[in-house]
CSV table of C-alpha atoms in Angstrom, one decimal:
chain,number,residue,atom,x,y,z
A,35,MET,CA,105.4,85.3,100.5
A,36,THR,CA,103.8,82.7,102.3
A,37,GLY,CA,103.8,80.4,105.2
A,38,THR,CA,105.1,76.6,104.7
A,39,ALA,CA,102.0,75.2,102.9
A,40,VAL,CA,100.3,77.5,100.3
A,41,PRO,CA,96.5,78.1,100.7
A,42,ARG,CA,94.4,77.8,97.8
A,43,GLN,CA,94.2,81.3,96.2
A,44,GLY,CA,91.4,82.9,93.8
A,45,ARG,CA,91.6,84.5,90.8
A,46,PHE,CA,92.9,87.6,91.9
A,47,ALA,CA,95.7,86.4,94.6
A,48,GLY,CA,96.8,84.0,91.7
A,49,ALA,CA,97.4,86.3,89.4
A,50,VAL,CA,99.5,88.5,91.5
A,51,ALA,CA,101.2,85.6,92.5
A,52,ALA,CA,102.1,84.2,88.9
A,53,ALA,CA,103.3,87.5,88.0
A,54,ALA,CA,105.6,87.5,91.3
A,55,ALA,CA,106.8,84.3,90.5
A,56,ARG,CA,107.7,86.3,87.2
A,57,GLY,CA,109.7,89.3,89.0
A,58,VAL,CA,106.8,91.3,87.5
A,59,LEU,CA,105.1,94.0,89.6
A,60,VAL,CA,101.1,94.3,89.1
A,61,VAL,CA,100.3,97.6,88.5
A,62,GLN,CA,96.3,98.4,89.6
A,63,PRO,CA,94.6,102.0,89.0
A,64,ARG,CA,91.5,103.2,91.0
A,65,MET,CA,88.8,103.1,88.5
A,66,GLY,CA,84.6,103.1,89.4
A,67,MET,CA,82.2,103.9,86.7
A,68,PRO,CA,78.1,104.1,87.3
A,69,LEU,CA,76.7,102.0,84.1
A,70,PRO,CA,78.0,98.5,83.4
A,71,ALA,CA,78.9,99.5,79.9
A,72,ASP,CA,81.3,102.2,81.0
A,73,MET,CA,82.6,100.1,83.9
A,74,ARG,CA,82.8,97.2,81.6
A,75,ALA,CA,85.1,99.5,79.0
A,76,GLY,CA,87.2,100.8,81.6
A,77,LEU,CA,88.2,97.0,82.6
A,78,ALA,CA,89.0,96.4,79.2
A,79,ALA,CA,91.3,99.1,78.5
A,80,VAL,CA,93.0,97.9,81.7
A,81,ARG,CA,93.6,94.8,80.4
A,82,ARG,CA,95.0,95.8,77.2
A,83,ALA,CA,97.4,98.1,78.7
A,84,ARG,CA,101.2,97.4,78.3
A,85,ALA,CA,101.7,96.2,81.7
A,86,ALA,CA,100.5,93.0,84.2
A,87,THR,CA,97.5,94.6,85.3
A,88,VAL,CA,94.4,93.8,87.5
A,89,GLY,CA,91.4,95.8,87.3
A,90,THR,CA,89.4,97.6,89.7
A,91,ILE,CA,85.8,98.4,90.4
A,92,THR,CA,85.1,101.0,92.9
A,93,LEU,CA,81.9,101.6,94.4
A,94,ASP,CA,79.6,104.9,95.0
A,95,SER,CA,79.3,106.8,97.9
A,96,TYR,CA,76.0,105.8,98.4
A,97,THR,CA,77.0,102.0,98.4
A,98,ARG,CA,79.5,102.9,100.7
A,99,VAL,CA,77.4,104.1,103.4
A,100,GLY,CA,74.5,101.2,102.5
A,101,ASP,CA,72.1,103.5,101.5
A,102,HIS,CA,71.0,101.5,98.1
A,103,ALA,CA,67.6,103.0,97.5
A,104,SER,CA,69.3,106.3,96.9
A,105,ALA,CA,71.8,104.5,94.6
A,106,ARG,CA,68.9,102.6,92.6
A,107,LYS,CA,67.1,106.1,92.5
A,108,ALA,CA,70.2,108.0,90.9
A,109,LEU,CA,70.4,104.9,88.3
A,110,ALA,CA,66.4,105.3,87.1
A,111,GLU,CA,66.9,109.0,87.0
A,112,GLY,CA,70.1,109.1,85.0
A,113,SER,CA,71.7,111.1,88.0
A,114,ASP,CA,75.8,110.6,87.9
A,115,LEU,CA,77.6,108.7,90.4
A,116,ASN,CA,80.9,108.8,91.6
A,117,GLY,CA,81.5,104.7,91.3
A,118,PHE,CA,79.8,101.6,90.4
A,119,PRO,CA,76.8,100.9,92.5
A,120,ILE,CA,77.3,97.0,92.6
A,121,VAL,CA,74.2,96.2,94.9
A,122,ALA,CA,71.5,98.2,93.2
A,123,HIS,CA,72.7,97.1,90.1
A,124,GLY,CA,72.4,93.5,91.4
A,125,ALA,CA,74.6,90.4,90.8
A,126,GLU,CA,73.0,89.0,87.3
A,127,GLU,CA,73.8,92.4,86.1
A,128,THR,CA,77.3,92.4,87.6
A,129,ARG,CA,78.0,89.0,86.6
A,130,ARG,CA,76.9,89.6,82.6
A,131,MET,CA,79.3,92.8,82.8
A,132,ILE,CA,82.1,90.9,83.8
A,133,ASP,CA,81.5,88.0,81.3
A,134,ALA,CA,81.4,90.6,78.5
A,135,LEU,CA,85.0,91.0,79.0
A,136,ASP,CA,85.4,87.7,77.7
A,137,ASP,CA,88.7,87.0,79.5
A,138,PRO,CA,87.6,84.5,82.6
A,139,GLN,CA,91.4,85.0,83.8
A,140,PHE,CA,91.4,88.6,84.1
A,141,ALA,CA,91.4,89.3,87.9
A,142,ILE,CA,89.1,92.1,89.6
A,143,GLN,CA,89.3,93.8,93.1
A,144,VAL,CA,86.2,95.6,94.8
A,145,ARG,CA,87.2,98.8,96.3
A,146,HIS,CA,84.6,100.7,98.3
A,147,GLY,CA,85.2,102.2,101.8
A,148,SER,CA,82.9,101.0,103.5
A,149,PRO,CA,83.0,100.4,107.6
A,150,LEU,CA,79.7,98.0,107.5
A,151,PRO,CA,80.6,95.8,104.3
A,152,LEU,CA,78.8,93.0,104.6
A,153,GLY,CA,75.8,93.7,101.9
A,154,ILE,CA,78.8,95.0,99.6
A,155,VAL,CA,80.7,91.4,100.1
A,156,GLU,CA,77.7,89.5,99.8
A,157,ALA,CA,77.1,91.2,96.2
A,158,LEU,CA,80.5,90.7,94.9
A,159,ALA,CA,80.1,87.0,95.9
A,160,ASP,CA,77.1,86.5,94.3
A,161,ALA,CA,78.4,88.2,91.2
A,162,GLY,CA,81.4,86.0,90.9
A,163,LEU,CA,83.9,88.4,92.2
A,164,ASP,CA,86.9,87.1,94.9
A,165,ALA,CA,88.8,90.3,96.4
A,166,THR,CA,88.0,93.2,98.2
A,167,GLU,CA,89.8,95.1,100.5
A,168,GLY,CA,89.4,97.5,103.9
A,169,GLY,CA,89.5,96.7,107.5
A,170,PRO,CA,87.7,97.1,110.7
A,171,VAL,CA,90.2,99.9,111.6
A,172,SER,CA,91.4,101.4,108.1
A,173,TYR,CA,87.4,101.8,106.7
A,174,CYS,CA,86.3,102.9,110.0
A,175,LEU,CA,88.7,105.6,111.8
A,176,PRO,CA,89.4,107.8,108.5
A,177,TYR,CA,85.8,107.6,106.6
A,178,SER,CA,83.4,107.6,109.0
A,179,ARG,CA,81.5,108.2,112.2
A,180,THR,CA,80.5,104.5,113.0
A,181,PRO,CA,81.2,103.1,116.3
A,182,LEU,CA,85.0,101.1,115.9
A,183,ARG,CA,82.7,98.3,117.7
A,184,ASP,CA,80.2,98.1,115.3
A,185,ALA,CA,82.7,98.5,112.5
A,186,VAL,CA,84.8,95.5,114.0
A,187,ASP,CA,81.7,93.1,114.8
A,188,ALA,CA,80.7,94.2,110.8
A,189,TRP,CA,84.1,93.1,109.3
A,190,ALA,CA,84.2,89.9,111.5
A,191,ARG,CA,80.9,88.6,109.7
A,192,SER,CA,82.2,90.0,106.4
A,193,CYS,CA,85.4,87.9,106.1
A,194,GLU,CA,83.3,84.8,107.3
A,195,VAL,CA,81.0,85.1,104.7
A,196,LEU,CA,83.4,86.1,102.0
A,197,ALA,CA,85.8,82.9,103.3
A,198,GLU,CA,82.8,80.9,103.3
A,199,ARG,CA,81.3,81.4,100.1
A,200,VAL,CA,84.0,82.5,97.9
A,201,PRO,CA,86.7,79.5,97.7
A,202,GLY,CA,90.2,81.4,97.8
A,203,ALA,CA,88.7,84.7,98.5
A,204,HIS,CA,91.1,87.5,98.8
A,205,LEU,CA,91.1,90.6,101.2
A,206,GLU,CA,93.3,93.1,101.5
A,207,SER,CA,94.2,95.4,104.2
A,208,PHE,CA,94.1,99.4,104.1
A,209,GLY,CA,95.9,99.7,107.4
A,210,GLY,CA,98.7,100.6,105.9
A,211,CYS,CA,96.7,104.0,104.5
A,212,MET,CA,95.4,105.5,107.4
A,213,LEU,CA,94.4,109.3,106.2
A,214,GLY,CA,96.8,109.1,103.5
A,215,GLN,CA,99.9,111.1,105.0
A,216,MET,CA,101.6,112.3,108.3
A,217,CYS,CA,101.2,109.0,109.6
A,218,PRO,CA,104.9,107.8,111.0
A,219,PRO,CA,105.5,104.3,109.2
A,220,GLY,CA,105.9,102.1,112.2
A,221,LEU,CA,102.1,102.3,112.9
A,222,LEU,CA,100.8,101.9,109.4
A,223,VAL,CA,102.8,98.8,109.1
A,224,ALA,CA,101.3,97.9,112.7
A,225,ILE,CA,97.8,98.3,111.7
A,226,SER,CA,98.1,96.7,108.6
A,227,VAL,CA,99.7,93.6,110.0
A,228,LEU,CA,97.0,93.6,112.9
A,229,GLU,CA,94.2,93.6,110.1
A,230,GLY,CA,95.9,91.0,108.4
A,231,ILE,CA,95.7,88.7,111.6
A,232,PHE,CA,91.9,89.8,112.2
A,233,PHE,CA,91.3,88.4,108.5
A,234,ARG,CA,93.2,85.1,109.3
A,235,ARG,CA,91.1,84.9,112.6
A,236,HIS,CA,87.6,85.4,110.6
A,237,GLY,CA,88.7,82.6,108.1
A,238,LEU,CA,90.4,84.0,105.1
A,239,THR,CA,93.7,82.4,103.9
A,240,SER,CA,94.9,84.6,101.3
A,241,VAL,CA,95.4,88.4,102.6
A,242,SER,CA,97.6,91.3,101.3
A,243,LEU,CA,98.8,94.2,103.4
A,244,SER,CA,98.7,97.4,102.2
A,245,TYR,CA,101.6,100.5,102.6
A,246,ALA,CA,101.2,104.2,101.4
A,247,GLN,CA,104.4,105.9,99.9
A,248,GLN,CA,105.2,108.6,102.3
A,249,THR,CA,108.0,111.2,102.5
A,250,SER,CA,111.1,109.4,102.0
A,251,PHE,CA,112.5,106.9,99.9
A,252,PRO,CA,115.1,105.3,102.6
A,253,GLN,CA,112.6,105.4,105.2
A,254,ASP,CA,110.0,103.4,103.0
A,255,ARG,CA,112.5,100.9,101.9
A,256,GLU,CA,112.9,100.4,106.0
A,257,ALA,CA,109.0,100.2,106.0
A,258,LEU,CA,108.5,97.8,103.6
A,259,ALA,CA,111.0,95.4,104.6
A,260,ALA,CA,109.6,95.7,108.1
A,261,MET,CA,106.3,94.8,106.9
A,262,ARG,CA,107.3,91.6,105.2
A,263,ARG,CA,109.2,90.6,107.9
A,264,LEU,CA,106.5,91.0,110.4
A,265,ALA,CA,104.0,89.0,107.7
A,266,SER,CA,106.4,86.3,107.8
A,267,GLU,CA,106.3,86.1,111.6
A,268,TYR,CA,102.2,86.7,112.4
A,269,LEU,CA,101.2,84.8,108.9
A,270,ASP,CA,102.1,81.8,108.8
A,271,GLY,CA,99.7,79.3,107.0
A,272,VAL,CA,98.2,82.3,105.2
A,273,ALA,CA,98.8,83.4,101.8
A,274,TRP,CA,100.3,87.0,101.3
A,275,HIS,CA,101.5,89.6,99.4
A,276,VAL,CA,102.4,93.7,99.8
A,277,VAL,CA,100.7,96.1,98.2
A,278,LEU,CA,102.3,99.9,97.8
A,279,TYR,CA,100.1,102.8,97.0
A,280,THR,CA,101.8,105.8,94.9
A,281,TYR,CA,101.8,108.8,97.5
A,282,MET,CA,98.4,109.5,99.0
A,283,GLY,CA,98.7,112.8,100.1
A,284,VAL,CA,99.0,116.4,98.2
A,285,PHE,CA,99.8,115.7,94.9
A,286,PRO,CA,102.6,117.4,92.3
A,287,GLN,CA,100.2,120.2,89.8
A,288,THR,CA,103.0,119.7,87.1
A,289,GLU,CA,102.3,116.6,85.1
A,290,ALA,CA,106.4,115.8,85.0
A,291,GLY,CA,106.5,116.2,88.8
A,292,ALA,CA,103.3,113.8,89.4
A,293,MET,CA,104.6,111.4,86.8
A,294,GLU,CA,108.1,111.2,88.6
A,295,LEU,CA,106.4,110.7,91.9
A,296,LEU,CA,104.5,107.5,90.2
A,297,ARG,CA,107.9,106.4,88.9
A,298,SER,CA,109.4,106.5,92.1
A,299,SER,CA,106.9,104.3,93.7
A,300,ALA,CA,106.8,101.8,91.0
A,301,VAL,CA,110.8,102.4,91.6
A,302,LEU,CA,109.9,101.7,95.5
A,303,ALA,CA,107.7,98.5,94.7
A,304,GLN,CA,110.5,96.9,92.4
A,305,VAL,CA,113.3,97.6,94.8
A,306,THR,CA,111.7,96.1,97.8
A,307,GLY,CA,109.9,93.2,96.4
A,308,THR,CA,106.7,94.7,96.6
A,309,GLU,CA,104.0,92.2,94.3
A,310,ARG,CA,101.5,95.1,93.6
A,311,LEU,CA,101.1,98.9,93.2
A,312,ILE,CA,98.3,101.0,92.9
A,313,VAL,CA,98.7,103.8,90.7
A,314,LYS,CA,98.0,107.9,90.9
A,315,THR,CA,97.7,109.8,87.5
A,316,ALA,CA,99.0,113.4,86.2
A,317,ALA,CA,95.3,114.5,86.7
A,318,GLU,CA,95.1,113.9,90.4
A,319,ALA,CA,95.4,117.8,91.5
A,320,PHE,CA,93.0,118.6,89.3
A,321,ARG,CA,90.1,116.4,87.9
A,322,ILE,CA,88.7,113.0,87.8
A,323,PRO,CA,91.1,110.9,86.0
A,324,THR,CA,89.7,109.1,82.8
A,325,VAL,CA,90.3,106.2,81.6
A,326,ALA,CA,93.2,107.1,79.4
A,327,ASP,CA,95.2,108.7,82.1
A,328,ASN,CA,94.9,105.9,83.9
A,329,VAL,CA,96.6,103.6,81.1
A,330,TYR,CA,98.8,105.8,80.6
A,331,ALA,CA,99.8,106.3,84.4
A,332,LEU,CA,99.5,102.1,84.4
A,333,GLU,CA,102.2,101.8,81.7
A,334,GLU,CA,104.4,104.4,82.9
A,335,ALA,CA,104.6,102.7,86.3
A,336,ALA,CA,105.1,99.2,84.8
A,337,GLY,CA,107.8,100.7,82.6
A,338,ALA,CA,109.9,102.2,85.6
A,339,ALA,CA,109.8,99.1,87.6
A,340,ARG,CA,111.0,97.4,84.5
A,341,GLY,CA,113.9,99.7,84.4
A,342,ALA,CA,114.6,100.1,88.2
A,343,ASP,CA,118.1,99.5,89.2
A,344,PRO,CA,118.6,99.1,93.0
A,345,THR,CA,122.3,100.4,92.9
A,346,THR,CA,121.0,103.3,92.0
A,347,VAL,CA,118.5,104.2,94.5
A,348,PRO,CA,118.8,105.3,98.4
A,349,GLU,CA,119.5,102.3,100.7
A,350,ALA,CA,116.9,101.7,103.5
A,351,ASP,CA,117.3,103.5,106.8
A,352,ASP,CA,118.3,101.6,109.6
A,353,SER,CA,116.1,103.5,112.4
A,354,GLY,CA,114.4,100.8,114.5
A,355,LEU,CA,111.4,100.8,112.6
A,356,TYR,CA,110.6,97.1,112.7
A,357,GLU,CA,111.2,97.1,116.4
A,358,GLU,CA,108.5,100.1,116.7
A,359,ALA,CA,105.9,98.3,114.8
A,360,ARG,CA,106.5,94.9,116.5
A,361,THR,CA,105.9,96.7,119.6
A,362,LEU,CA,102.8,97.9,118.8
A,363,VAL,CA,101.5,95.0,117.4
A,364,GLU,CA,102.4,92.6,120.6
A,365,SER,CA,100.9,95.4,123.0
A,366,VAL,CA,97.9,94.8,121.2
A,367,LEU,CA,98.0,91.1,120.8
A,368,GLU,CA,98.8,90.9,124.7
A,369,LEU,CA,95.4,92.4,125.3
A,370,ASP,CA,93.2,90.1,124.6
A,371,PRO,CA,93.4,86.5,122.8
A,372,ASP,CA,90.7,87.7,120.2
A,373,VAL,CA,92.3,90.2,117.8
A,374,GLY,CA,89.4,92.4,117.5
A,375,ARG,CA,88.3,92.8,121.2
A,376,ALA,CA,92.3,93.5,121.2
A,377,LEU,CA,91.9,96.2,118.8
A,378,LEU,CA,88.9,98.0,120.8
A,379,LYS,CA,91.1,97.8,123.7
A,380,ALA,CA,94.0,99.2,122.3
A,381,PHE,CA,92.1,102.2,120.5
A,382,SER,CA,90.1,102.8,124.2
A,383,ARG,CA,93.6,102.7,126.1
A,384,GLY,CA,95.2,104.6,123.3
A,385,LEU,CA,97.9,102.4,122.6
A,386,LEU,CA,97.1,102.8,118.9
A,387,ASP,CA,96.6,106.3,118.4
A,388,VAL,CA,96.3,107.8,114.6
A,389,PRO,CA,97.5,111.3,114.3
A,390,PHE,CA,95.6,113.9,113.3
A,391,CYS,CA,92.4,111.2,113.2
A,392,LEU,CA,89.1,113.1,114.1
A,393,HIS,CA,87.1,109.7,115.0
A,394,ALA,CA,85.3,109.5,118.4
A,395,ASP,CA,87.1,106.1,119.1
A,396,ASN,CA,90.8,107.9,118.3
A,397,ALA,CA,92.4,109.0,121.3
A,398,GLY,CA,93.8,112.0,119.4
A,399,LYS,CA,97.1,112.6,121.5
A,400,SER,CA,99.8,111.6,118.8
A,401,ARG,CA,101.1,114.3,116.3
A,402,ALA,CA,103.9,113.8,113.6
A,403,TYR,CA,106.1,115.9,111.5
A,404,VAL,CA,108.4,116.1,108.6
A,405,ASP,CA,111.7,115.7,109.9
A,406,ARG,CA,114.4,118.0,107.8
A,407,GLY,CA,115.9,114.8,106.2
A,408,GLY,CA,112.2,114.5,104.8
A,409,ARG,CA,111.1,111.7,107.1
A,410,LEU,CA,108.1,110.9,109.0
A,411,GLN,CA,108.7,111.4,112.9
A,412,TRP,CA,106.9,111.1,116.1
A,413,LEU,CA,106.1,114.7,117.4
A,414,SER,CA,104.1,113.1,120.3
A,415,ALA,CA,103.1,109.4,120.7
A,416,GLY,CA,100.1,109.9,123.6
A,417,SER,CA,99.9,106.6,125.1
A,418,MET,CA,101.5,104.6,122.5
A,419,PRO,CA,104.7,102.4,123.3
A,420,VAL,CA,106.8,104.4,121.0
A,421,ARG,CA,109.5,106.7,121.6
A,422,ALA,CA,108.8,110.5,120.4
A,423,VAL,CA,111.7,112.8,120.2
A,424,ALA,CA,110.6,116.3,119.4
A,425,PRO,CA,113.3,118.3,117.0
A,426,ALA,CA,115.2,120.7,119.2
A,427,GLY,CA,113.2,124.4,119.7
A,428,ALA,CA,110.3,122.7,118.6
A,429,GLY,CA,106.9,123.8,120.1
A,430,ARG,CA,103.5,123.7,119.4
A,431,LEU,CA,102.3,122.0,115.8
A,432,THR,CA,101.1,125.6,114.1
A,433,ALA,CA,98.4,125.5,111.4
A,434,ASP,CA,101.0,127.1,108.8
A,435,GLY,CA,103.5,124.6,109.8
A,436,PHE,CA,101.1,121.5,109.2
A,437,LEU,CA,100.1,122.9,105.9
A,438,THR,CA,104.0,123.4,104.8
A,439,MET,CA,104.4,119.8,105.7
A,440,LEU,CA,101.4,118.4,104.0
A,441,SER,CA,102.9,119.7,100.7
A,442,HIS,CA,106.2,118.7,101.4
A,443,VAL,CA,106.1,116.0,98.6
A,444,GLN,CA,104.5,118.6,96.1
A,445,ARG,CA,107.1,120.9,96.6
A,446,ARG,CA,109.9,118.4,96.1
A,447,PHE,CA,108.4,117.1,92.6
A,448,ASP,CA,107.3,120.2,91.2
A,449,GLY,CA,110.1,122.4,92.2
A,450,PRO,CA,112.5,121.0,90.4
A,451,VAL,CA,109.9,121.3,87.1
A,452,LEU,CA,109.1,124.6,87.5
A,453,GLU,CA,112.7,125.8,87.9
A,454,ARG,CA,113.5,124.6,84.6
A,455,GLY,CA,110.6,126.3,83.5
A,456,ARG,CA,109.0,123.2,81.8
A,457,GLY,CA,106.2,122.4,84.1
A,458,ARG,CA,102.6,123.3,83.5
A,459,SER,CA,100.3,124.4,86.8
A,460,GLY,CA,97.4,122.3,85.2
A,461,LEU,CA,96.4,119.5,82.8
A,462,THR,CA,94.4,120.5,79.7
A,463,SER,CA,94.0,117.2,78.1
A,464,SER,CA,94.5,113.1,78.7
A,465,PRO,CA,98.3,112.5,78.4
A,466,SER,CA,97.3,109.5,75.8
A,467,LYS,CA,94.1,108.0,74.3
A,468,VAL,CA,92.6,104.1,74.4
């Protein structure tokens, strides 16, 4: 989990490390409410869940793009926001909300989605929080039109501020979640590791690397093993752990299918030694999850992890995924001694190229597909130093073919439920009450 000497860790990283030492998976929701009282109630419910949990404060869209005036106006007018406006509320209000939980040991992470996060980082530091997530690539290419150069500069300064102001601060790379789906695992692993190296370069000594569950359990096992191996090679002297995201693509529309997918992600996390899991709920395909939905998902995931038996699940693939990811990492690091400049050069030359990503700084020449075994493969790799082997008789990827691949996981988990006649096509109430 770390290099030789373990650096100082703050409350968030320390909570995850303590659970990992007990062999317990930490489960975490996505959750953000605009008003402090509601946000506090949500955090309190997560803390009470029958699981090892950490809390989440997800920020609103105005705050993500730096439009704090609009966030303040929405608060003043009583308009709804889709998250917690941490800058608009101010440090004192946020600190009072956290103190009202009356549990100084409960760890909380701020999640946001901003390519230019300095104001957010300053606000969370002022409020006494010590953990957030994102990255110069992972919070720029999928979500914004911000030039990658601007994002790299902003994230460099934000990392430095976080390291200077918050002892033991923790930063999670979102690099393993690019576009949520249809990105082959080798590239996800490489980007997450590269962002971890970037964070270390700018002063942080506690990081986590992310990976989003994809379309194949054996391939995901191989990817997570590759990520852990690469982290041990490139992040010496940094305290690190791995975080898995329950599948982020088109979600099952039956409650039973959705919960089975959630449980599969928890089992995947447990058998691979992954320390933390970001859950999704059975409501994902239809509406914004309630607090009760989230607590139910946390408890279901924790139970599935506790009951996981490595001997009953598929073994990891052995397809050379580690070698592919390592080649990508090395190809980038060779471009410049500064990892930020290396990332810029890599994207400008197409040595990193995220499939189906429309950002102006992405080459857009790579494509991927789901093969007959359910694994994500390269259809074309552009200028990246990876091998792409198109299936026999493959032509251009059609819109219908692409949509079919996007719904691969949904069909796999909903299909058996609907065949048994027990599935519901929608949800009418929360599965539990808090």
